[in-house]
C-alpha cells in the first residue's frame, strides 16, 4: 500500500538504472511521511522533486530519487537501504528522520527512554557505517515540526543522532529554526509534522 507508493511514483516511474549517467550526482531521500511527501500537491511537488528541479535549473547534473516510506524511520530506512538500494551508485543520501521515533518516546521517560534512544542511535550508526563502506555520503536532517503544537522533538534523541552523524563523518542540516521563523508569516504546516505545498517549497530551498 503506502510503502509501495514512492517506489512506483518516484523510483519506478523514473526507471532508475543501476548505472547512472556519467558525471551525474545521484541523491536519494529517505525517511518517513514528511520525506515521503505528505501534504504536497502531488508527487511532482514533494520537496525532493522540487529540490531536483531547482538544482537542475542551476545547471547542476543531479538526479534526486525519493525512497521514503510513510510511517518509516531509522529501522525501516536501514532495512530498505540494505535490501534494495545498495549498488545503485548513490552519491548522497539525505536522511530526513526523527519524528516517528520521537512520537514513540513521548510516553516513556528515565532509564527506559535512554535505552530506547541508545538502541535507535545504534541502528543509525549501523546505517551510517553501511553508507560509508559503500562510498555514500549522508546528510542528516533532523526532522523539523510545527512549533505551535505540544508534541516536540526530544532533544536527547536528536542530540544522539547528531553525535553519531558527526562521529561517522556525516553532515547535519539543522532546519528547524528557519522553518519556525517562516511559520510567523506563512502557512507552512497542515498538521504537526507534514508540510503544506508552500512548506515543501520552503524546505526544498533550505536543503
mmCIF file with all atom_site columns, C-alpha atoms in Angstrom:
data_model
loop_
_atom_site.group_PDB
_atom_site.id
_atom_site.type_symbol
_atom_site.label_atom_id
_atom_site.label_alt_id
_atom_site.label_comp_id
_atom_site.label_asym_id
_atom_site.label_entity_id
_atom_site.label_seq_id
_atom_site.pdbx_PDB_ins_code
_atom_site.Cartn_x
_atom_site.Cartn_y
_atom_site.Cartn_z
_atom_site.occupancy
_atom_site.B_iso_or_equiv
_atom_site.pdbx_formal_charge
_atom_site.auth_seq_id
_atom_site.auth_comp_id
_atom_site.auth_asym_id
_atom_site.auth_atom_id
_atom_site.pdbx_PDB_model_num
ATOM 1   C CA . UNK A 1 1   ? 0.000  0.000  0.000   1.00 0.00 ? 1   UNK A CA 1
ATOM 2   C CA . UNK A 1 2   ? 1.512  3.264  1.185   1.00 0.00 ? 2   UNK A CA 1
ATOM 3   C CA . UNK A 1 3   ? 5.024  1.847  1.359   1.00 0.00 ? 3   UNK A CA 1
ATOM 4   C CA . UNK A 1 4   ? 4.925  0.937  -2.341  1.00 0.00 ? 4   UNK A CA 1
ATOM 5   C CA . UNK A 1 5   ? 3.788  4.399  -3.434  1.00 0.00 ? 5   UNK A CA 1
ATOM 6   C CA . UNK A 1 6   ? 7.141  6.214  -3.562  1.00 0.00 ? 6   UNK A CA 1
ATOM 7   C CA . UNK A 1 7   ? 8.798  3.308  -5.331  1.00 0.00 ? 7   UNK A CA 1
ATOM 8   C CA . UNK A 1 8   ? 6.102  3.227  -8.007  1.00 0.00 ? 8   UNK A CA 1
ATOM 9   C CA . UNK A 1 9   ? 5.790  7.001  -8.414  1.00 0.00 ? 9   UNK A CA 1
ATOM 10  C CA . UNK A 1 10  ? 9.407  8.081  -7.948  1.00 0.00 ? 10  UNK A CA 1
ATOM 11  C CA . UNK A 1 11  ? 11.923 5.265  -8.300  1.00 0.00 ? 11  UNK A CA 1
ATOM 12  C CA . UNK A 1 12  ? 9.873  3.054  -10.614 1.00 0.00 ? 12  UNK A CA 1
ATOM 13  C CA . UNK A 1 13  ? 8.439  5.972  -12.551 1.00 0.00 ? 13  UNK A CA 1
ATOM 14  C CA . UNK A 1 14  ? 11.931 7.272  -13.269 1.00 0.00 ? 14  UNK A CA 1
ATOM 15  C CA . UNK A 1 15  ? 13.210 3.784  -14.198 1.00 0.00 ? 15  UNK A CA 1
ATOM 16  C CA . UNK A 1 16  ? 16.324 4.153  -12.082 1.00 0.00 ? 16  UNK A CA 1
ATOM 17  C CA . UNK A 1 17  ? 19.076 2.038  -13.677 1.00 0.00 ? 17  UNK A CA 1
ATOM 18  C CA . UNK A 1 18  ? 21.991 0.618  -11.673 1.00 0.00 ? 18  UNK A CA 1
ATOM 19  C CA . UNK A 1 19  ? 24.377 2.585  -13.899 1.00 0.00 ? 19  UNK A CA 1
ATOM 20  C CA . UNK A 1 20  ? 23.979 6.332  -13.528 1.00 0.00 ? 20  UNK A CA 1
ATOM 21  C CA . UNK A 1 21  ? 24.787 8.722  -16.390 1.00 0.00 ? 21  UNK A CA 1
ATOM 22  C CA . UNK A 1 22  ? 28.411 9.856  -16.495 1.00 0.00 ? 22  UNK A CA 1
ATOM 23  C CA . UNK A 1 23  ? 29.048 12.999 -14.472 1.00 0.00 ? 23  UNK A CA 1
ATOM 24  C CA . UNK A 1 24  ? 25.694 12.803 -12.653 1.00 0.00 ? 24  UNK A CA 1
ATOM 25  C CA . UNK A 1 25  ? 25.321 13.170 -8.906  1.00 0.00 ? 25  UNK A CA 1
ATOM 26  C CA . UNK A 1 26  ? 22.690 10.739 -7.631  1.00 0.00 ? 26  UNK A CA 1
ATOM 27  C CA . UNK A 1 27  ? 20.813 11.808 -4.489  1.00 0.00 ? 27  UNK A CA 1
ATOM 28  C CA . UNK A 1 28  ? 18.484 9.551  -2.509  1.00 0.00 ? 28  UNK A CA 1
ATOM 29  C CA . UNK A 1 29  ? 15.980 10.957 0.001   1.00 0.00 ? 29  UNK A CA 1
ATOM 30  C CA . UNK A 1 30  ? 14.873 8.634  2.814   1.00 0.00 ? 30  UNK A CA 1
ATOM 31  C CA . UNK A 1 31  ? 12.744 8.960  5.925   1.00 0.00 ? 31  UNK A CA 1
ATOM 32  C CA . UNK A 1 32  ? 9.102  8.860  6.969   1.00 0.00 ? 32  UNK A CA 1
ATOM 33  C CA . UNK A 1 33  ? 5.938  10.582 5.805   1.00 0.00 ? 33  UNK A CA 1
ATOM 34  C CA . UNK A 1 34  ? 7.473  14.060 5.794   1.00 0.00 ? 34  UNK A CA 1
ATOM 35  C CA . UNK A 1 35  ? 10.057 12.950 3.228   1.00 0.00 ? 35  UNK A CA 1
ATOM 36  C CA . UNK A 1 36  ? 7.507  10.647 1.596   1.00 0.00 ? 36  UNK A CA 1
ATOM 37  C CA . UNK A 1 37  ? 5.578  13.754 0.572   1.00 0.00 ? 37  UNK A CA 1
ATOM 38  C CA . UNK A 1 38  ? 2.511  14.072 2.794   1.00 0.00 ? 38  UNK A CA 1
ATOM 39  C CA . UNK A 1 39  ? 0.925  17.481 2.236   1.00 0.00 ? 39  UNK A CA 1
ATOM 40  C CA . UNK A 1 40  ? 2.390  18.030 -1.230  1.00 0.00 ? 40  UNK A CA 1
ATOM 41  C CA . UNK A 1 41  ? 0.016  18.931 -4.041  1.00 0.00 ? 41  UNK A CA 1
ATOM 42  C CA . UNK A 1 42  ? 1.140  15.805 -5.915  1.00 0.00 ? 42  UNK A CA 1
ATOM 43  C CA . UNK A 1 43  ? 4.227  13.625 -6.325  1.00 0.00 ? 43  UNK A CA 1
ATOM 44  C CA . UNK A 1 44  ? 5.795  16.210 -8.641  1.00 0.00 ? 44  UNK A CA 1
ATOM 45  C CA . UNK A 1 45  ? 5.753  18.775 -5.829  1.00 0.00 ? 45  UNK A CA 1
ATOM 46  C CA . UNK A 1 46  ? 7.375  16.972 -2.929  1.00 0.00 ? 46  UNK A CA 1
ATOM 47  C CA . UNK A 1 47  ? 10.427 18.733 -1.534  1.00 0.00 ? 47  UNK A CA 1
ATOM 48  C CA . UNK A 1 48  ? 12.626 16.014 -3.075  1.00 0.00 ? 48  UNK A CA 1
ATOM 49  C CA . UNK A 1 49  ? 11.357 16.655 -6.594  1.00 0.00 ? 49  UNK A CA 1
ATOM 50  C CA . UNK A 1 50  ? 11.367 20.437 -6.115  1.00 0.00 ? 50  UNK A CA 1
ATOM 51  C CA . UNK A 1 51  ? 14.959 20.236 -4.934  1.00 0.00 ? 51  UNK A CA 1
ATOM 52  C CA . UNK A 1 52  ? 15.939 18.316 -8.077  1.00 0.00 ? 52  UNK A CA 1
ATOM 53  C CA . UNK A 1 53  ? 14.180 20.888 -10.276 1.00 0.00 ? 53  UNK A CA 1
ATOM 54  C CA . UNK A 1 54  ? 15.981 23.755 -8.542  1.00 0.00 ? 54  UNK A CA 1
ATOM 55  C CA . UNK A 1 55  ? 19.423 22.150 -8.777  1.00 0.00 ? 55  UNK A CA 1
ATOM 56  C CA . UNK A 1 56  ? 18.958 21.272 -12.440 1.00 0.00 ? 56  UNK A CA 1
ATOM 57  C CA . UNK A 1 57  ? 17.787 24.813 -13.190 1.00 0.00 ? 57  UNK A CA 1
ATOM 58  C CA . UNK A 1 58  ? 21.193 25.962 -11.916 1.00 0.00 ? 58  UNK A CA 1
ATOM 59  C CA . UNK A 1 59  ? 22.870 23.663 -14.402 1.00 0.00 ? 59  UNK A CA 1
ATOM 60  C CA . UNK A 1 60  ? 23.910 21.033 -11.868 1.00 0.00 ? 60  UNK A CA 1
ATOM 61  C CA . UNK A 1 61  ? 23.876 17.435 -13.174 1.00 0.00 ? 61  UNK A CA 1
ATOM 62  C CA . UNK A 1 62  ? 21.815 15.815 -10.428 1.00 0.00 ? 62  UNK A CA 1
ATOM 63  C CA . UNK A 1 63  ? 19.036 13.277 -10.120 1.00 0.00 ? 63  UNK A CA 1
ATOM 64  C CA . UNK A 1 64  ? 17.015 13.015 -6.918  1.00 0.00 ? 64  UNK A CA 1
ATOM 65  C CA . UNK A 1 65  ? 15.018 9.912  -6.013  1.00 0.00 ? 65  UNK A CA 1
ATOM 66  C CA . UNK A 1 66  ? 12.526 9.591  -3.170  1.00 0.00 ? 66  UNK A CA 1
ATOM 67  C CA . UNK A 1 67  ? 12.831 6.326  -1.276  1.00 0.00 ? 67  UNK A CA 1
ATOM 68  C CA . UNK A 1 68  ? 10.986 7.478  1.841   1.00 0.00 ? 68  UNK A CA 1
ATOM 69  C CA . UNK A 1 69  ? 8.180  5.378  3.302   1.00 0.00 ? 69  UNK A CA 1
ATOM 70  C CA . UNK A 1 70  ? 5.050  6.645  5.017   1.00 0.00 ? 70  UNK A CA 1
ATOM 71  C CA . UNK A 1 71  ? 5.375  5.785  8.706   1.00 0.00 ? 71  UNK A CA 1
ATOM 72  C CA . UNK A 1 72  ? 9.026  4.818  8.367   1.00 0.00 ? 72  UNK A CA 1
ATOM 73  C CA . UNK A 1 73  ? 12.015 5.823  10.432  1.00 0.00 ? 73  UNK A CA 1
ATOM 74  C CA . UNK A 1 74  ? 15.542 4.673  11.109  1.00 0.00 ? 74  UNK A CA 1
ATOM 75  C CA . UNK A 1 75  ? 14.969 0.919  11.193  1.00 0.00 ? 75  UNK A CA 1
ATOM 76  C CA . UNK A 1 76  ? 12.715 0.902  8.115   1.00 0.00 ? 76  UNK A CA 1
ATOM 77  C CA . UNK A 1 77  ? 15.198 3.071  6.216   1.00 0.00 ? 77  UNK A CA 1
ATOM 78  C CA . UNK A 1 78  ? 18.089 0.837  7.261   1.00 0.00 ? 78  UNK A CA 1
ATOM 79  C CA . UNK A 1 79  ? 16.224 -2.249 6.021   1.00 0.00 ? 79  UNK A CA 1
ATOM 80  C CA . UNK A 1 80  ? 15.351 -0.598 2.694   1.00 0.00 ? 80  UNK A CA 1
ATOM 81  C CA . UNK A 1 81  ? 18.861 0.669  2.173   1.00 0.00 ? 81  UNK A CA 1
ATOM 82  C CA . UNK A 1 82  ? 20.431 -2.684 2.989   1.00 0.00 ? 82  UNK A CA 1
ATOM 83  C CA . UNK A 1 83  ? 17.932 -4.714 0.986   1.00 0.00 ? 83  UNK A CA 1
ATOM 84  C CA . UNK A 1 84  ? 17.120 -2.558 -2.044  1.00 0.00 ? 84  UNK A CA 1
ATOM 85  C CA . UNK A 1 85  ? 19.338 0.499  -2.520  1.00 0.00 ? 85  UNK A CA 1
ATOM 86  C CA . UNK A 1 86  ? 22.912 -0.694 -2.190  1.00 0.00 ? 86  UNK A CA 1
ATOM 87  C CA . UNK A 1 87  ? 24.647 -0.879 -5.538  1.00 0.00 ? 87  UNK A CA 1
ATOM 88  C CA . UNK A 1 88  ? 22.593 1.916  -7.125  1.00 0.00 ? 88  UNK A CA 1
ATOM 89  C CA . UNK A 1 89  ? 25.618 4.240  -7.225  1.00 0.00 ? 89  UNK A CA 1
ATOM 90  C CA . UNK A 1 90  ? 24.189 6.747  -4.758  1.00 0.00 ? 90  UNK A CA 1
ATOM 91  C CA . UNK A 1 91  ? 26.437 9.732  -4.082  1.00 0.00 ? 91  UNK A CA 1
ATOM 92  C CA . UNK A 1 92  ? 24.421 11.445 -1.337  1.00 0.00 ? 92  UNK A CA 1
ATOM 93  C CA . UNK A 1 93  ? 21.719 10.106 0.952   1.00 0.00 ? 93  UNK A CA 1
ATOM 94  C CA . UNK A 1 94  ? 19.503 12.695 2.659   1.00 0.00 ? 94  UNK A CA 1
ATOM 95  C CA . UNK A 1 95  ? 18.057 11.187 5.852   1.00 0.00 ? 95  UNK A CA 1
ATOM 96  C CA . UNK A 1 96  ? 15.057 13.254 6.982   1.00 0.00 ? 96  UNK A CA 1
ATOM 97  C CA . UNK A 1 97  ? 14.334 11.379 10.203  1.00 0.00 ? 97  UNK A CA 1
ATOM 98  C CA . UNK A 1 98  ? 13.436 11.687 13.860  1.00 0.00 ? 98  UNK A CA 1
ATOM 99  C CA . UNK A 1 99  ? 9.733  12.342 14.360  1.00 0.00 ? 99  UNK A CA 1
ATOM 100 C CA . UNK A 1 100 ? 8.438  8.784  14.235  1.00 0.00 ? 100 UNK A CA 1
ATOM 101 C CA . UNK A 1 101 ? 10.988 7.767  16.838  1.00 0.00 ? 101 UNK A CA 1
ATOM 102 C CA . UNK A 1 102 ? 10.150 10.850 18.923  1.00 0.00 ? 102 UNK A CA 1
ATOM 103 C CA . UNK A 1 103 ? 6.434  10.005 18.950  1.00 0.00 ? 103 UNK A CA 1
ATOM 104 C CA . UNK A 1 104 ? 7.316  6.558  20.268  1.00 0.00 ? 104 UNK A CA 1
ATOM 105 C CA . UNK A 1 105 ? 9.352  8.040  23.116  1.00 0.00 ? 105 UNK A CA 1
ATOM 106 C CA . UNK A 1 106 ? 6.766  10.544 24.351  1.00 0.00 ? 106 UNK A CA 1
ATOM 107 C CA . UNK A 1 107 ? 5.200  8.142  26.848  1.00 0.00 ? 107 UNK A CA 1
ATOM 108 C CA . UNK A 1 108 ? 8.482  6.814  28.195  1.00 0.00 ? 108 UNK A CA 1
ATOM 109 C CA . UNK A 1 109 ? 10.970 8.508  30.459  1.00 0.00 ? 109 UNK A CA 1
ATOM 110 C CA . UNK A 1 110 ? 14.028 7.973  32.607  1.00 0.00 ? 110 UNK A CA 1
ATOM 111 C CA . UNK A 1 111 ? 16.131 4.893  32.005  1.00 0.00 ? 111 UNK A CA 1
ATOM 112 C CA . UNK A 1 112 ? 13.602 3.334  29.597  1.00 0.00 ? 112 UNK A CA 1
ATOM 113 C CA . UNK A 1 113 ? 13.718 6.377  27.339  1.00 0.00 ? 113 UNK A CA 1
ATOM 114 C CA . UNK A 1 114 ? 17.506 6.439  27.364  1.00 0.00 ? 114 UNK A CA 1
ATOM 115 C CA . UNK A 1 115 ? 17.658 2.740  26.471  1.00 0.00 ? 115 UNK A CA 1
ATOM 116 C CA . UNK A 1 116 ? 15.353 3.380  23.507  1.00 0.00 ? 116 UNK A CA 1
ATOM 117 C CA . UNK A 1 117 ? 17.476 6.331  22.403  1.00 0.00 ? 117 UNK A CA 1
ATOM 118 C CA . UNK A 1 118 ? 20.644 4.236  22.633  1.00 0.00 ? 118 UNK A CA 1
ATOM 119 C CA . UNK A 1 119 ? 19.058 1.438  20.589  1.00 0.00 ? 119 UNK A CA 1
ATOM 120 C CA . UNK A 1 120 ? 17.881 3.807  17.841  1.00 0.00 ? 120 UNK A CA 1
ATOM 121 C CA . UNK A 1 121 ? 21.261 5.559  17.793  1.00 0.00 ? 121 UNK A CA 1
ATOM 122 C CA . UNK A 1 122 ? 22.871 2.148  17.350  1.00 0.00 ? 122 UNK A CA 1
ATOM 123 C CA . UNK A 1 123 ? 20.688 1.382  14.331  1.00 0.00 ? 123 UNK A CA 1
ATOM 124 C CA . UNK A 1 124 ? 21.504 4.800  12.909  1.00 0.00 ? 124 UNK A CA 1
ATOM 125 C CA . UNK A 1 125 ? 25.225 4.139  13.318  1.00 0.00 ? 125 UNK A CA 1
ATOM 126 C CA . UNK A 1 126 ? 24.805 0.788  11.555  1.00 0.00 ? 126 UNK A CA 1
ATOM 127 C CA . UNK A 1 127 ? 23.113 2.591  8.651   1.00 0.00 ? 127 UNK A CA 1
ATOM 128 C CA . UNK A 1 128 ? 25.864 5.214  8.501   1.00 0.00 ? 128 UNK A CA 1
ATOM 129 C CA . UNK A 1 129 ? 28.563 2.551  8.604   1.00 0.00 ? 129 UNK A CA 1
ATOM 130 C CA . UNK A 1 130 ? 26.975 0.769  5.638   1.00 0.00 ? 130 UNK A CA 1
ATOM 131 C CA . UNK A 1 131 ? 26.812 4.042  3.710   1.00 0.00 ? 131 UNK A CA 1
ATOM 132 C CA . UNK A 1 132 ? 30.416 4.878  4.482   1.00 0.00 ? 132 UNK A CA 1
ATOM 133 C CA . UNK A 1 133 ? 31.536 1.441  3.324   1.00 0.00 ? 133 UNK A CA 1
ATOM 134 C CA . UNK A 1 134 ? 29.596 1.947  0.087   1.00 0.00 ? 134 UNK A CA 1
ATOM 135 C CA . UNK A 1 135 ? 31.141 5.365  -0.518  1.00 0.00 ? 135 UNK A CA 1
ATOM 136 C CA . UNK A 1 136 ? 27.811 7.135  0.075   1.00 0.00 ? 136 UNK A CA 1
ATOM 137 C CA . UNK A 1 137 ? 27.815 10.493 1.841   1.00 0.00 ? 137 UNK A CA 1
ATOM 138 C CA . UNK A 1 138 ? 24.945 11.146 4.230   1.00 0.00 ? 138 UNK A CA 1
ATOM 139 C CA . UNK A 1 139 ? 23.236 14.394 5.157   1.00 0.00 ? 139 UNK A CA 1
ATOM 140 C CA . UNK A 1 140 ? 21.255 14.022 8.382   1.00 0.00 ? 140 UNK A CA 1
ATOM 141 C CA . UNK A 1 141 ? 18.229 16.309 8.508   1.00 0.00 ? 141 UNK A CA 1
ATOM 142 C CA . UNK A 1 142 ? 16.675 16.122 11.997  1.00 0.00 ? 142 UNK A CA 1
ATOM 143 C CA . UNK A 1 143 ? 13.000 16.393 11.082  1.00 0.00 ? 143 UNK A CA 1
ATOM 144 C CA . UNK A 1 144 ? 11.502 19.770 11.949  1.00 0.00 ? 144 UNK A CA 1
ATOM 145 C CA . UNK A 1 145 ? 7.909  20.004 13.101  1.00 0.00 ? 145 UNK A CA 1
ATOM 146 C CA . UNK A 1 146 ? 5.273  22.632 13.753  1.00 0.00 ? 146 UNK A CA 1
ATOM 147 C CA . UNK A 1 147 ? 6.212  24.996 16.577  1.00 0.00 ? 147 UNK A CA 1
ATOM 148 C CA . UNK A 1 148 ? 2.568  25.551 17.555  1.00 0.00 ? 148 UNK A CA 1
ATOM 149 C CA . UNK A 1 149 ? 1.892  22.020 18.830  1.00 0.00 ? 149 UNK A CA 1
ATOM 150 C CA . UNK A 1 150 ? 2.672  20.433 22.211  1.00 0.00 ? 150 UNK A CA 1
ATOM 151 C CA . UNK A 1 151 ? 4.484  17.475 20.638  1.00 0.00 ? 151 UNK A CA 1
ATOM 152 C CA . UNK A 1 152 ? 8.149  18.345 20.212  1.00 0.00 ? 152 UNK A CA 1
ATOM 153 C CA . UNK A 1 153 ? 11.245 16.527 19.028  1.00 0.00 ? 153 UNK A CA 1
ATOM 154 C CA . UNK A 1 154 ? 13.020 15.056 22.049  1.00 0.00 ? 154 UNK A CA 1
ATOM 155 C CA . UNK A 1 155 ? 16.338 16.930 22.332  1.00 0.00 ? 155 UNK A CA 1
ATOM 156 C CA . UNK A 1 156 ? 18.249 13.967 23.811  1.00 0.00 ? 156 UNK A CA 1
ATOM 157 C CA . UNK A 1 157 ? 17.259 11.796 20.854  1.00 0.00 ? 157 UNK A CA 1
ATOM 158 C CA . UNK A 1 158 ? 18.120 14.417 18.242  1.00 0.00 ? 158 UNK A CA 1
ATOM 159 C CA . UNK A 1 159 ? 21.414 15.136 20.013  1.00 0.00 ? 159 UNK A CA 1
ATOM 160 C CA . UNK A 1 160 ? 22.257 11.423 19.948  1.00 0.00 ? 160 UNK A CA 1
ATOM 161 C CA . UNK A 1 161 ? 21.662 11.218 16.197  1.00 0.00 ? 161 UNK A CA 1
ATOM 162 C CA . UNK A 1 162 ? 23.749 14.312 15.554  1.00 0.00 ? 162 UNK A CA 1
ATOM 163 C CA . UNK A 1 163 ? 26.574 12.946 17.708  1.00 0.00 ? 163 UNK A CA 1
ATOM 164 C CA . UNK A 1 164 ? 26.598 9.680  15.744  1.00 0.00 ? 164 UNK A CA 1
ATOM 165 C CA . UNK A 1 165 ? 26.490 11.547 12.434  1.00 0.00 ? 165 UNK A CA 1
ATOM 166 C CA . UNK A 1 166 ? 29.450 13.755 13.266  1.00 0.00 ? 166 UNK A CA 1
ATOM 167 C CA . UNK A 1 167 ? 31.459 10.861 14.686  1.00 0.00 ? 167 UNK A CA 1
ATOM 168 C CA . UNK A 1 168 ? 30.895 8.905  11.476  1.00 0.00 ? 168 UNK A CA 1
ATOM 169 C CA . UNK A 1 169 ? 31.777 11.831 9.209   1.00 0.00 ? 169 UNK A CA 1
ATOM 170 C CA . UNK A 1 170 ? 28.243 12.707 8.063   1.00 0.00 ? 170 UNK A CA 1
ATOM 171 C CA . UNK A 1 171 ? 26.945 16.245 7.654   1.00 0.00 ? 171 UNK A CA 1
ATOM 172 C CA . UNK A 1 172 ? 23.978 17.664 9.584   1.00 0.00 ? 172 UNK A CA 1
ATOM 173 C CA . UNK A 1 173 ? 21.449 20.223 8.301   1.00 0.00 ? 173 UNK A CA 1
ATOM 174 C CA . UNK A 1 174 ? 19.586 21.997 11.084  1.00 0.00 ? 174 UNK A CA 1
ATOM 175 C CA . UNK A 1 175 ? 16.436 23.463 9.533   1.00 0.00 ? 175 UNK A CA 1
ATOM 176 C CA . UNK A 1 176 ? 14.050 23.838 12.480  1.00 0.00 ? 176 UNK A CA 1
ATOM 177 C CA . UNK A 1 177 ? 14.928 27.447 13.369  1.00 0.00 ? 177 UNK A CA 1
ATOM 178 C CA . UNK A 1 178 ? 14.478 28.650 9.781   1.00 0.00 ? 178 UNK A CA 1
ATOM 179 C CA . UNK A 1 179 ? 11.188 26.763 9.422   1.00 0.00 ? 179 UNK A CA 1
ATOM 180 C CA . UNK A 1 180 ? 9.877  28.186 12.703  1.00 0.00 ? 180 UNK A CA 1
ATOM 181 C CA . UNK A 1 181 ? 10.737 31.684 11.526  1.00 0.00 ? 181 UNK A CA 1
ATOM 182 C CA . UNK A 1 182 ? 8.713  31.081 8.345   1.00 0.00 ? 182 UNK A CA 1
ATOM 183 C CA . UNK A 1 183 ? 5.748  29.981 10.451  1.00 0.00 ? 183 UNK A CA 1
ATOM 184 C CA . UNK A 1 184 ? 5.345  33.551 11.676  1.00 0.00 ? 184 UNK A CA 1
ATOM 185 C CA . UNK A 1 185 ? 4.079  34.725 8.299   1.00 0.00 ? 185 UNK A CA 1
ATOM 186 C CA . UNK A 1 186 ? 3.270  31.659 6.198   1.00 0.00 ? 186 UNK A CA 1
ATOM 187 C CA . UNK A 1 187 ? 1.101  28.550 6.315   1.00 0.00 ? 187 UNK A CA 1
ATOM 188 C CA . UNK A 1 188 ? 3.967  26.029 6.483   1.00 0.00 ? 188 UNK A CA 1
ATOM 189 C CA . UNK A 1 189 ? 2.228  23.026 8.077   1.00 0.00 ? 189 UNK A CA 1
ATOM 190 C CA . UNK A 1 190 ? -1.059 21.272 7.503   1.00 0.00 ? 190 UNK A CA 1
ATOM 191 C CA . UNK A 1 191 ? -0.627 19.273 10.723  1.00 0.00 ? 191 UNK A CA 1
ATOM 192 C CA . UNK A 1 192 ? 2.044  18.735 13.366  1.00 0.00 ? 192 UNK A CA 1
ATOM 193 C CA . UNK A 1 193 ? 4.662  17.217 11.080  1.00 0.00 ? 193 UNK A CA 1
ATOM 194 C CA . UNK A 1 194 ? 3.640  17.482 7.424   1.00 0.00 ? 194 UNK A CA 1
ATOM 195 C CA . UNK A 1 195 ? 4.272  20.417 5.139   1.00 0.00 ? 195 UNK A CA 1
ATOM 196 C CA . UNK A 1 196 ? 1.731  22.326 3.099   1.00 0.00 ? 196 UNK A CA 1
ATOM 197 C CA . UNK A 1 197 ? 2.639  22.807 -0.581  1.00 0.00 ? 197 UNK A CA 1
ATOM 198 C CA . UNK A 1 198 ? 4.302  26.069 0.468   1.00 0.00 ? 198 UNK A CA 1
ATOM 199 C CA . UNK A 1 199 ? 6.179  24.183 3.181   1.00 0.00 ? 199 UNK A CA 1
ATOM 200 C CA . UNK A 1 200 ? 7.532  21.697 0.659   1.00 0.00 ? 200 UNK A CA 1
ATOM 201 C CA . UNK A 1 201 ? 8.803  24.575 -1.475  1.00 0.00 ? 201 UNK A CA 1
ATOM 202 C CA . UNK A 1 202 ? 10.434 26.267 1.511   1.00 0.00 ? 202 UNK A CA 1
ATOM 203 C CA . UNK A 1 203 ? 12.054 23.044 2.732   1.00 0.00 ? 203 UNK A CA 1
ATOM 204 C CA . UNK A 1 204 ? 13.421 22.321 -0.752  1.00 0.00 ? 204 UNK A CA 1
ATOM 205 C CA . UNK A 1 205 ? 15.034 25.760 -0.798  1.00 0.00 ? 205 UNK A CA 1
ATOM 206 C CA . UNK A 1 206 ? 16.599 25.194 2.625   1.00 0.00 ? 206 UNK A CA 1
ATOM 207 C CA . UNK A 1 207 ? 18.076 21.842 1.644   1.00 0.00 ? 207 UNK A CA 1
#
